[in-house]
């Protein structure tokens, strides 16, 4: 019984850590989306260059 209980606790802890990582990623995405026009200008030529290289 005790072993099962401890494994459940450790899994829960791991899950919460994963959620914090997700929230950090989402915050970064929101910050990036504010400058989406600038990102598009930078990303489009890079993509074209990559296709030409291939």
Coordinates of C-alpha atoms in Angstrom, one line a residue:
X1 CA 0.0 0.0 0.0
X2 CA 2.7 2.5 1.0
X3 CA 4.7 1.9 -2.2
X4 CA 1.7 2.6 -4.3
X5 CA 1.0 5.8 -2.3
X6 CA 4.5 7.1 -2.8
X7 CA 4.5 6.4 -6.5
X8 CA 1.3 8.3 -6.8
X9 CA 2.8 11.3 -4.9
X10 CA 5.9 11.3 -7.1
X11 CA 3.8 11.1 -10.3
X12 CA 1.7 14.0 -9.1
X13 CA 4.7 16.1 -8.3
X14 CA 6.1 15.4 -11.8
X15 CA 2.8 16.4 -13.4
X16 CA 2.7 19.7 -11.6
X17 CA 6.3 20.4 -12.7
X18 CA 5.2 19.7 -16.3
X19 CA 2.3 22.1 -15.9
X20 CA 4.6 24.9 -14.7
X21 CA 6.9 24.4 -17.8
X22 CA 3.8 24.6 -20.0
X23 CA 2.7 27.8 -18.4
X24 CA 6.2 29.3 -18.9
X25 CA 6.1 28.3 -22.6
X26 CA 2.6 29.9 -23.0
X27 CA 3.8 33.1 -21.4
X28 CA 6.7 33.3 -23.8
X29 CA 4.4 32.6 -26.7
X30 CA 2.1 35.4 -25.7
X31 CA 5.1 37.7 -25.5
X32 CA 6.3 36.6 -29.0
X33 CA 2.8 37.0 -30.4
X34 CA 2.8 40.7 -29.6
X35 CA 5.5 41.2 -32.1
X36 CA 4.1 38.7 -34.6
X37 CA 4.5 41.1 -37.6
X38 CA 8.2 41.6 -36.9
X39 CA 8.6 37.8 -36.5
X40 CA 6.9 37.2 -39.8
X41 CA 9.2 39.6 -41.6
X42 CA 12.2 37.8 -40.1
X43 CA 10.8 34.3 -40.6
X44 CA 9.6 34.5 -44.2
X45 CA 13.0 35.2 -45.8
X46 CA 14.7 32.6 -43.6
X47 CA 12.2 30.0 -44.8
X48 CA 12.8 30.9 -48.4
X49 CA 16.6 30.7 -47.9
X50 CA 16.1 27.2 -46.4
X51 CA 14.1 26.0 -49.3
X52 CA 16.7 27.3 -51.8
X53 CA 19.5 25.5 -49.9
X54 CA 17.6 22.1 -50.2

